[in-house]
PDB file of C-alpha atoms in Angstrom:
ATOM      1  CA  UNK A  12      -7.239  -5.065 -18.483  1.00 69.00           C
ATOM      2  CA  UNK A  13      -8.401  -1.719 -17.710  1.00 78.00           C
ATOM      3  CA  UNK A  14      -5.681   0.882 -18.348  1.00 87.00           C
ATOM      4  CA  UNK A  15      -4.945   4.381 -18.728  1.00 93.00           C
ATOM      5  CA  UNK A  16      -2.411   6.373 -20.640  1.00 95.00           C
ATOM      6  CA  UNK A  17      -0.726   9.585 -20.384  1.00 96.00           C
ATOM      7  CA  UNK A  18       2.156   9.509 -22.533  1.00 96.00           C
ATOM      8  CA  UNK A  19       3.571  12.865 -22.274  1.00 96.00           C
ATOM      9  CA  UNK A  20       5.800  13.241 -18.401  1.00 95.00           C
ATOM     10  CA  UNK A  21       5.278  16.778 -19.146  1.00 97.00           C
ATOM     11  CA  UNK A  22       4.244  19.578 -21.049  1.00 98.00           C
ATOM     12  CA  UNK A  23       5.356  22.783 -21.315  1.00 98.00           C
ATOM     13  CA  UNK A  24       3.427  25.470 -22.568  1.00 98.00           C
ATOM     14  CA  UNK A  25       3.650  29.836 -22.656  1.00 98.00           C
ATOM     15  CA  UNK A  26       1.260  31.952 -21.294  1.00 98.00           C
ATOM     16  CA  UNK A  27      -1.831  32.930 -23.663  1.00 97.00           C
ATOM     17  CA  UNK A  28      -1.325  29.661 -25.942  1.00 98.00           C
ATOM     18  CA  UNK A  29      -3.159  26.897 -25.943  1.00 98.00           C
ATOM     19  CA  UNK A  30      -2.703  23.764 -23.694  1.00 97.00           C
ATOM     20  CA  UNK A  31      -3.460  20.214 -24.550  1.00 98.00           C
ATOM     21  CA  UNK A  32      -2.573  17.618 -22.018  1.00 98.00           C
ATOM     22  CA  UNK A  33      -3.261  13.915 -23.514  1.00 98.00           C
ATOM     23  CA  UNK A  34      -5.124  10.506 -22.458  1.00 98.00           C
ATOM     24  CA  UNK A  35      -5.862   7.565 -23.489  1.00 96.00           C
ATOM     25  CA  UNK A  36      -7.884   4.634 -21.864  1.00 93.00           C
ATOM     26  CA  UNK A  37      -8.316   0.955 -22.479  1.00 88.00           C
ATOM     27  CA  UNK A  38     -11.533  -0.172 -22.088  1.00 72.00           C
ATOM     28  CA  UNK A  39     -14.454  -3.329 -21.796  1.00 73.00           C
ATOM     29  CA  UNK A  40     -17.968  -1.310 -21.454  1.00 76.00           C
ATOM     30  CA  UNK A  41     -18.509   2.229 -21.285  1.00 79.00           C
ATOM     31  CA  UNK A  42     -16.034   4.068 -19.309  1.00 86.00           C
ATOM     32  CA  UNK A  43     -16.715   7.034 -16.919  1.00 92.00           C
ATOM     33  CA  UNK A  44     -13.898   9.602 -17.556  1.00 94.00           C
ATOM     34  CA  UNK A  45     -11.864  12.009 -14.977  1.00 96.00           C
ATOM     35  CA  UNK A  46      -9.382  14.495 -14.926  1.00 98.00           C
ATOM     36  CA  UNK A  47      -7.793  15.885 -11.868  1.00 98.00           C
ATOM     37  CA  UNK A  48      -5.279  18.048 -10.663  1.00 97.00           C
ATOM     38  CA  UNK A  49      -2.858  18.197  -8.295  1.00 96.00           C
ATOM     39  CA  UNK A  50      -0.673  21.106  -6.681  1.00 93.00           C
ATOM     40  CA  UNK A  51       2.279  20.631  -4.189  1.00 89.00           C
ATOM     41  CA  UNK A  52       1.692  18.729  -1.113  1.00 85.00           C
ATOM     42  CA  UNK A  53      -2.063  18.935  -1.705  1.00 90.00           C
ATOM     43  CA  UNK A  54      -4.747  16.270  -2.537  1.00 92.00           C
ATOM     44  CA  UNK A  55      -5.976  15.879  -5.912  1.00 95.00           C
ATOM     45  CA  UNK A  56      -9.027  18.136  -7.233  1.00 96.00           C
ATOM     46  CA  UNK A  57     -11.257  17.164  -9.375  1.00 96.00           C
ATOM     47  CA  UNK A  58     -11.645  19.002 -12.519  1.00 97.00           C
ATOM     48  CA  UNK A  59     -14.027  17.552 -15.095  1.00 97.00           C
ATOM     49  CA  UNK A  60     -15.708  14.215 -15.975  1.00 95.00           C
ATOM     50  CA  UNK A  61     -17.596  12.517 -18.872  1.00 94.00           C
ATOM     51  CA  UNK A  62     -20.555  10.197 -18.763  1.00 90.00           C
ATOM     52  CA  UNK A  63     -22.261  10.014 -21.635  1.00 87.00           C
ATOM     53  CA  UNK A  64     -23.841  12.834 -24.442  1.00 86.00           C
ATOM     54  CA  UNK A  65     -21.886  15.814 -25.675  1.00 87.00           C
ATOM     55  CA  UNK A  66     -18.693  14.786 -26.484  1.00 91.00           C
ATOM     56  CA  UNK A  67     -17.184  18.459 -25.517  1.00 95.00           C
ATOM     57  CA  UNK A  68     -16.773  18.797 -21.075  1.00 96.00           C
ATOM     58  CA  UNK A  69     -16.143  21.532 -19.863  1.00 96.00           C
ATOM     59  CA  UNK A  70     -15.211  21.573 -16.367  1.00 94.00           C
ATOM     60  CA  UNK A  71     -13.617  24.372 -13.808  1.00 93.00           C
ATOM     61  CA  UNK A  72     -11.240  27.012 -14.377  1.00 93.00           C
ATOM     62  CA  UNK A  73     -11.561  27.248 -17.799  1.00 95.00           C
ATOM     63  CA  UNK A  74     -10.501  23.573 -18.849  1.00 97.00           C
ATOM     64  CA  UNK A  75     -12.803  21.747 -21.092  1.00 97.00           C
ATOM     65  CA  UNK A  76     -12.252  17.944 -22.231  1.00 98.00           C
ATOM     66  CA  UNK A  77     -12.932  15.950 -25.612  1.00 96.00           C
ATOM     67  CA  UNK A  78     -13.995  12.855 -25.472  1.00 94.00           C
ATOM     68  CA  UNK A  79     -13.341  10.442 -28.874  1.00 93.00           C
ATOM     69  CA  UNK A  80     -14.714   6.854 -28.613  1.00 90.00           C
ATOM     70  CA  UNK A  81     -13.425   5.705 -31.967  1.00 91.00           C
ATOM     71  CA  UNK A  82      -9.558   6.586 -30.494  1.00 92.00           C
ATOM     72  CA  UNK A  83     -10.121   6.053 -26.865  1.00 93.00           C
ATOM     73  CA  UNK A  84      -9.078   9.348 -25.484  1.00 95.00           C
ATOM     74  CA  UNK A  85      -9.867  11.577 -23.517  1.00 97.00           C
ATOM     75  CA  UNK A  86      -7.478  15.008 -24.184  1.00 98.00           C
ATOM     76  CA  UNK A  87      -7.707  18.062 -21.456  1.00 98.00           C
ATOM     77  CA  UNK A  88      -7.661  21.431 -23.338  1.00 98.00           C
ATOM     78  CA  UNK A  89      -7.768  25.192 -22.291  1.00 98.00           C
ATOM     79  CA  UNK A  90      -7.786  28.041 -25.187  1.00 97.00           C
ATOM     80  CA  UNK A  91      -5.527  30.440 -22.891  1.00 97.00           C
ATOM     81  CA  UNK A  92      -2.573  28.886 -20.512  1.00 97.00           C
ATOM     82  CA  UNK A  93      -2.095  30.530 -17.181  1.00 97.00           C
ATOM     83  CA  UNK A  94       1.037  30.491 -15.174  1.00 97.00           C
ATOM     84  CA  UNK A  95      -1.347  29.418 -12.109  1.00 96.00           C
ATOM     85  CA  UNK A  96      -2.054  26.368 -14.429  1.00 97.00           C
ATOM     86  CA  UNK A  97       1.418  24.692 -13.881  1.00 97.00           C
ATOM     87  CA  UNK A  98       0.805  21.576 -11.745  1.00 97.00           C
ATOM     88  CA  UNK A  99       0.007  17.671 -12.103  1.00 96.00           C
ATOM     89  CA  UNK A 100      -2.666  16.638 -14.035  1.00 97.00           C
ATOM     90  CA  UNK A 101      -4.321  12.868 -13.701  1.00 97.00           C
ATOM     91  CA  UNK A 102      -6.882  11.500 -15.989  1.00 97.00           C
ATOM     92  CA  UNK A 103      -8.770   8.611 -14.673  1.00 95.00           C
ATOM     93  CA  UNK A 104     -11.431   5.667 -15.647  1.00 93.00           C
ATOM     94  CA  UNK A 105     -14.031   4.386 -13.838  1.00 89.00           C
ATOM     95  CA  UNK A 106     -16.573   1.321 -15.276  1.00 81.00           C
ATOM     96  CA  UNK A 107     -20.153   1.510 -15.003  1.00 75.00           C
ATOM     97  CA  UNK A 108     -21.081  -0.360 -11.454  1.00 74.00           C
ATOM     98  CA  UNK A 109     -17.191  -0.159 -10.795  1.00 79.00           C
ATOM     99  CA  UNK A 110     -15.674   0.794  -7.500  1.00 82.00           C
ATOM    100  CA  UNK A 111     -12.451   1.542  -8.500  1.00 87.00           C
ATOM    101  CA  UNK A 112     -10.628   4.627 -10.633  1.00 90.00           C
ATOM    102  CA  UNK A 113      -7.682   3.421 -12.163  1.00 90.00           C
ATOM    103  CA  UNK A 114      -5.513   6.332 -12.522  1.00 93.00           C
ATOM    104  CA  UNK A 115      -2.572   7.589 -15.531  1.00 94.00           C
ATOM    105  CA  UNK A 116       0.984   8.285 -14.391  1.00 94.00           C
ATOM    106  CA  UNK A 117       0.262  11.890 -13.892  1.00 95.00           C
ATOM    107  CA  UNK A 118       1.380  14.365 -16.805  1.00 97.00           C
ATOM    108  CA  UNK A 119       2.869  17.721 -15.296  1.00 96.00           C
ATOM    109  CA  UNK A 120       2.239  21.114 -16.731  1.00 98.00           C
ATOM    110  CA  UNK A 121       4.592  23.999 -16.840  1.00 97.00           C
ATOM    111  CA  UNK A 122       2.972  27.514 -17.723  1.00 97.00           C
ATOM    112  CA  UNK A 123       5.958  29.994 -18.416  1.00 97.00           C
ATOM    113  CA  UNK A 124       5.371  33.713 -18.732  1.00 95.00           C
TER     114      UNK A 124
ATOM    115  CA  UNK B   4     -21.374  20.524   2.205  1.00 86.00           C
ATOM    116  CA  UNK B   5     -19.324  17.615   2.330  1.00 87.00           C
ATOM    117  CA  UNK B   6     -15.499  17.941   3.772  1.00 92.00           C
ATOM    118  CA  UNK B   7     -12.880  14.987   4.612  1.00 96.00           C
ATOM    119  CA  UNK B   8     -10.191  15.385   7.173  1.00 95.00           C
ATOM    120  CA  UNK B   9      -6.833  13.958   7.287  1.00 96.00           C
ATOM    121  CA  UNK B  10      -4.306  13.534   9.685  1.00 93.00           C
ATOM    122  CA  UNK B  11      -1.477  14.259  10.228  1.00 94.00           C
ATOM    123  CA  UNK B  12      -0.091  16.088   7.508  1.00 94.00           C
ATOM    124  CA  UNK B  13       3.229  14.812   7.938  1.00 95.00           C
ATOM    125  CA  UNK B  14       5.276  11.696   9.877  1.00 97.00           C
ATOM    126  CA  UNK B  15       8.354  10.627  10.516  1.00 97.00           C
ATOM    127  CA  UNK B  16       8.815   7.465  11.933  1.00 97.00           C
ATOM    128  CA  UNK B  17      12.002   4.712  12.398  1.00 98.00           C
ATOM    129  CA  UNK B  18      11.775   1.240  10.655  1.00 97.00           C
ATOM    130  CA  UNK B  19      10.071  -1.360  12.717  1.00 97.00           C
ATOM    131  CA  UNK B  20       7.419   1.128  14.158  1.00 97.00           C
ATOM    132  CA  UNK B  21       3.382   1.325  13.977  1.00 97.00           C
ATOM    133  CA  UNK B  22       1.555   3.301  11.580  1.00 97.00           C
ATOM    134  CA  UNK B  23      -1.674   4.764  12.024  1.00 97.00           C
ATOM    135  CA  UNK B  24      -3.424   7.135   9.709  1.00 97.00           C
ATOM    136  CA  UNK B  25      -7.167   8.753  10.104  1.00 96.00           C
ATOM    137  CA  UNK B  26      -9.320   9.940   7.448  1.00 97.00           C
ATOM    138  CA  UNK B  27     -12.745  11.006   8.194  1.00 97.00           C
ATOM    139  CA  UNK B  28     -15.197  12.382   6.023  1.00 97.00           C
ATOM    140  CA  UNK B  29     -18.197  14.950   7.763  1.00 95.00           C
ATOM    141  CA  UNK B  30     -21.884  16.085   5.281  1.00 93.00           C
ATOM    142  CA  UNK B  31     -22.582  12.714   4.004  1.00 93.00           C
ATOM    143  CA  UNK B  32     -23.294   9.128   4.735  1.00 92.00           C
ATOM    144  CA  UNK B  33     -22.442   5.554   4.020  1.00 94.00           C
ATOM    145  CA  UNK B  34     -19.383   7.065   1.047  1.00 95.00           C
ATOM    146  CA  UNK B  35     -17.222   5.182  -0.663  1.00 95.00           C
ATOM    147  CA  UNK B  36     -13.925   5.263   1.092  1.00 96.00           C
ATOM    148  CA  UNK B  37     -10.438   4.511  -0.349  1.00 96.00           C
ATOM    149  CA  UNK B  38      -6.884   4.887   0.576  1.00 96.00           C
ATOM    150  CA  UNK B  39      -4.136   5.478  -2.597  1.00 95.00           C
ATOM    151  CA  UNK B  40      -0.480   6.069  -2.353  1.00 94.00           C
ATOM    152  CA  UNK B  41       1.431   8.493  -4.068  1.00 93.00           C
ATOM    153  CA  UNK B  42       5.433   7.778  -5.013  1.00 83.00           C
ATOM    154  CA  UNK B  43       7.807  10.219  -5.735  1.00 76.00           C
ATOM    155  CA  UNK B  44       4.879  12.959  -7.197  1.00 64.00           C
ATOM    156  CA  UNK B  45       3.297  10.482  -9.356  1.00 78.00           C
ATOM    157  CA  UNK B  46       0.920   7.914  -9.963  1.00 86.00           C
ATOM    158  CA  UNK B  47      -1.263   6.949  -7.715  1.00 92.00           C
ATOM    159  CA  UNK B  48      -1.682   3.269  -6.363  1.00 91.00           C
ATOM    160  CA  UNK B  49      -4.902   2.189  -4.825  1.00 92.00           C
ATOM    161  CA  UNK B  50      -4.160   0.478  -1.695  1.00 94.00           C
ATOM    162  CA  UNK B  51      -7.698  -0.377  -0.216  1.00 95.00           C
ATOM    163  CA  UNK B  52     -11.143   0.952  -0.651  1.00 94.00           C
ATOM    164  CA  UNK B  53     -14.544   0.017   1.695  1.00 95.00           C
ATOM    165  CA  UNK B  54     -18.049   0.254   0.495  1.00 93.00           C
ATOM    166  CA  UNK B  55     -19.469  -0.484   4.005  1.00 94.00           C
ATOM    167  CA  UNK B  56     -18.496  -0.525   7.888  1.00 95.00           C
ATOM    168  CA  UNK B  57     -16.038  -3.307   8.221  1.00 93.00           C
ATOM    169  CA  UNK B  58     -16.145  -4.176   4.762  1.00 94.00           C
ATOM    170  CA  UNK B  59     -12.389  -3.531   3.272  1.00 94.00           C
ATOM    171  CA  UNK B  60     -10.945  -4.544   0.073  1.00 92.00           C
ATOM    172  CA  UNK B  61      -7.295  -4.932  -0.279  1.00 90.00           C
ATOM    173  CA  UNK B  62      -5.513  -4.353  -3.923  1.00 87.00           C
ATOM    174  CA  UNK B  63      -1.822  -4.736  -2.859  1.00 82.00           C
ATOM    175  CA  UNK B  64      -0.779  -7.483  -0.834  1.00 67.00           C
ATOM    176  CA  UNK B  65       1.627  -5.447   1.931  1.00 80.00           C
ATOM    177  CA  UNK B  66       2.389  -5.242   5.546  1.00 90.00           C
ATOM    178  CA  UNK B  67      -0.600  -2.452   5.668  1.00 95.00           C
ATOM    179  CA  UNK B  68      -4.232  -2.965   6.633  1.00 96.00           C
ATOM    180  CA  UNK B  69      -6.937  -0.730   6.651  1.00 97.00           C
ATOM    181  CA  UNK B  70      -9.979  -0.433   8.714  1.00 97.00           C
ATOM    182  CA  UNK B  71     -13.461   1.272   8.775  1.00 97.00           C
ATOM    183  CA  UNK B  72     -14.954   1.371  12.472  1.00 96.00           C
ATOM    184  CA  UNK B  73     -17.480   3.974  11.792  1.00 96.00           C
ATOM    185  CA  UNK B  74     -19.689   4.991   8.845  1.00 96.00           C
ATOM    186  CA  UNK B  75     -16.999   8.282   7.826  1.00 96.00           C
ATOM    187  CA  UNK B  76     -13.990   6.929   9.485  1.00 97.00           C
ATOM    188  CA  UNK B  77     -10.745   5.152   7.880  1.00 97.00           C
ATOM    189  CA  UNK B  78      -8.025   4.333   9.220  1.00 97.00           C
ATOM    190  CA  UNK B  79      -4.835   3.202   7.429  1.00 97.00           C
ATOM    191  CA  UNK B  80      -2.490   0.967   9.822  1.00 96.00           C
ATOM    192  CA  UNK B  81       0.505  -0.652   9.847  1.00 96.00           C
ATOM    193  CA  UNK B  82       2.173  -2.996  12.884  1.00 96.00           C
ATOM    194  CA  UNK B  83       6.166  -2.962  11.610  1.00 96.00           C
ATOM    195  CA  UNK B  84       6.921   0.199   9.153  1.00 96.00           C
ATOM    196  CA  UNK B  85       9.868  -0.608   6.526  1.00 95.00           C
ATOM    197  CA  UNK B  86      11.400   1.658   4.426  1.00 95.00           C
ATOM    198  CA  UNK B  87       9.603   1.389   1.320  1.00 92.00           C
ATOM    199  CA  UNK B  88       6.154   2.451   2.985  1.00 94.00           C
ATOM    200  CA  UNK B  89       7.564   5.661   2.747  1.00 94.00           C
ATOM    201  CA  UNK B  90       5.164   8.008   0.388  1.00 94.00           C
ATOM    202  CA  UNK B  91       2.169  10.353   0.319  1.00 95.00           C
ATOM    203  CA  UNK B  92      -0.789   8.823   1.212  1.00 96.00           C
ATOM    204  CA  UNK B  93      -4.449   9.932   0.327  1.00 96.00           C
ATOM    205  CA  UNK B  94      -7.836   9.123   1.528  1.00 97.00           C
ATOM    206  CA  UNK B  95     -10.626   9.898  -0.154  1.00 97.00           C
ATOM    207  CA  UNK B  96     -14.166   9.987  -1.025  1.00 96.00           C
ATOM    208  CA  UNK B  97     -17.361   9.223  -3.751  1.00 94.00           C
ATOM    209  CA  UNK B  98     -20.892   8.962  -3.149  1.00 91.00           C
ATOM    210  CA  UNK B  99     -22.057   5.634  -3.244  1.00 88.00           C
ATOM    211  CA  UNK B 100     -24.484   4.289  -5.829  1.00 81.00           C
ATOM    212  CA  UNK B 101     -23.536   6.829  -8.432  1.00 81.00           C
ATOM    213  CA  UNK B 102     -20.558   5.296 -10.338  1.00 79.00           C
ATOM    214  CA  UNK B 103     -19.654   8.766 -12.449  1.00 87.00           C
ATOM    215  CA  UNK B 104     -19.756  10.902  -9.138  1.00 91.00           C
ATOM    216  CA  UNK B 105     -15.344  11.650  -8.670  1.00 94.00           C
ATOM    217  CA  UNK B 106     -13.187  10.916  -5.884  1.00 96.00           C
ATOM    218  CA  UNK B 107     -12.789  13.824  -3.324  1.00 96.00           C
ATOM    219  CA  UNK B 108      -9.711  13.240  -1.602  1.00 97.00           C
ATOM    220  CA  UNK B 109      -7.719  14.435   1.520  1.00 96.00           C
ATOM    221  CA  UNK B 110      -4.655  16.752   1.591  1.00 95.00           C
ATOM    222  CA  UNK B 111      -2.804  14.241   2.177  1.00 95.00           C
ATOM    223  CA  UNK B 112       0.259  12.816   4.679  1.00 96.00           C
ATOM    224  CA  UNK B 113       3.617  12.512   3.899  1.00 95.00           C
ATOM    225  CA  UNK B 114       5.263   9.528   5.286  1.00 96.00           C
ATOM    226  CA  UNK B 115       9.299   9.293   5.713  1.00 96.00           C
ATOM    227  CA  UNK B 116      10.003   6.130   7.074  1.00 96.00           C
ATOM    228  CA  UNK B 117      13.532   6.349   8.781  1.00 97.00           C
TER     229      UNK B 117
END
């Protein structure tokens, strides 16, 4: 069954470090990979996605993804935290010719100053 | 560029009542539409997507239907609300044809079923 894991609820981070959110993904095929984010009341955005080549993404405001087919992940990074950073963050999976994202519990950020 | 509209942003309405929410999407055609629901800031359950006019697919058997009239136009129904309906639901959008193009969804509504 196609699945996808994020198994931290949240993560809590300070301003200027580093920030890794985690995901992991079950697969049959080759996957299409997502990550979103969410703020309050708002619809998700999308932030980055991986297809195929370079196993490094990077995507907007700074966030940049690493793809690792041997452990089936798929781990959001950023270098430098923000305080503006602190929302939900979904990774999702999509299969080639697929219509559907299947999408992880959500893993919420908090950026404190 | 492409935008999608969704209405309204929030709704209260008593047990037993009809639902009906509109999504419609403006700058492209024939999209992939879908509807998800959102429970208590969280995951996100796919509730129905549509490939086509008229053509719906239904993931969660429920007392909620969805329908596609028009090429950029879904609408999310329901004939007798219950309580556990309540949630935030999202509409959204992809491009067909191109399986790695994301999901561009709504703002949202935010349903409190009374």
């Amino acid at each position: 069954a196609q699945s996808v894991a994020q198994p931290e609820d949240q993560v809590n981070v300070a301003e200027g470090n580093p920030l890794t959110v985690k995901c992991t993904y079950s697969v049959s095929g080759n996957p299409y990979l997502f990550w979103y984010v969410q703020y309050p009341n708002r619809g998700l955005q999308f932030l980055l996605k991986y297809i195929t080549g370079d196993n490094l993404v990077k995507g907007s405001y700074g966030f940049e993804a690493e793809f690792n087919k041997s452990q089936t992940s798929f781990h959001l990074k950023k270098p430098s935290a923000l305080v503006s950073d602190s929302a939900l963050y979904f990774c999702a999976v999509r299969y080639t010719g697929g219509f559907k994202t299947i999408f992880g519990a959500g893993t919420r950020l908090f950026v404190k100053a | 560029s492409q935008t999608i509209h969704q209405w309204p942003a929030t709704l209260v309405q008593p047990v037993g009542s009809p639902l009906s929410l509109e999504c419609t999407v403006e700058g492209t055609s024939n999209p992939n539409l879908y509807w998800y629901r959102q429970a208590a800031g969280r995951g996100l359950q796919l509730l129905f997507y549509s490939v086509g006019i008229g053509q719906i697919s239904s993931e969660v058997p429920q007392n909620l239907s969805a329908s596609r009239p028009q090429d950029r136009q879904f609408i999310l129904s329901s004939k007798k609300l219950l309580l556990s309906d309540s949630g935030f639901y999202l509409c959204a959008w992809r491009r067909t044809g191109e399986s790695y193009s994301p999901l561009h969804f709504g703002n949202g509504t935010r349903l409190t079923v009374t």
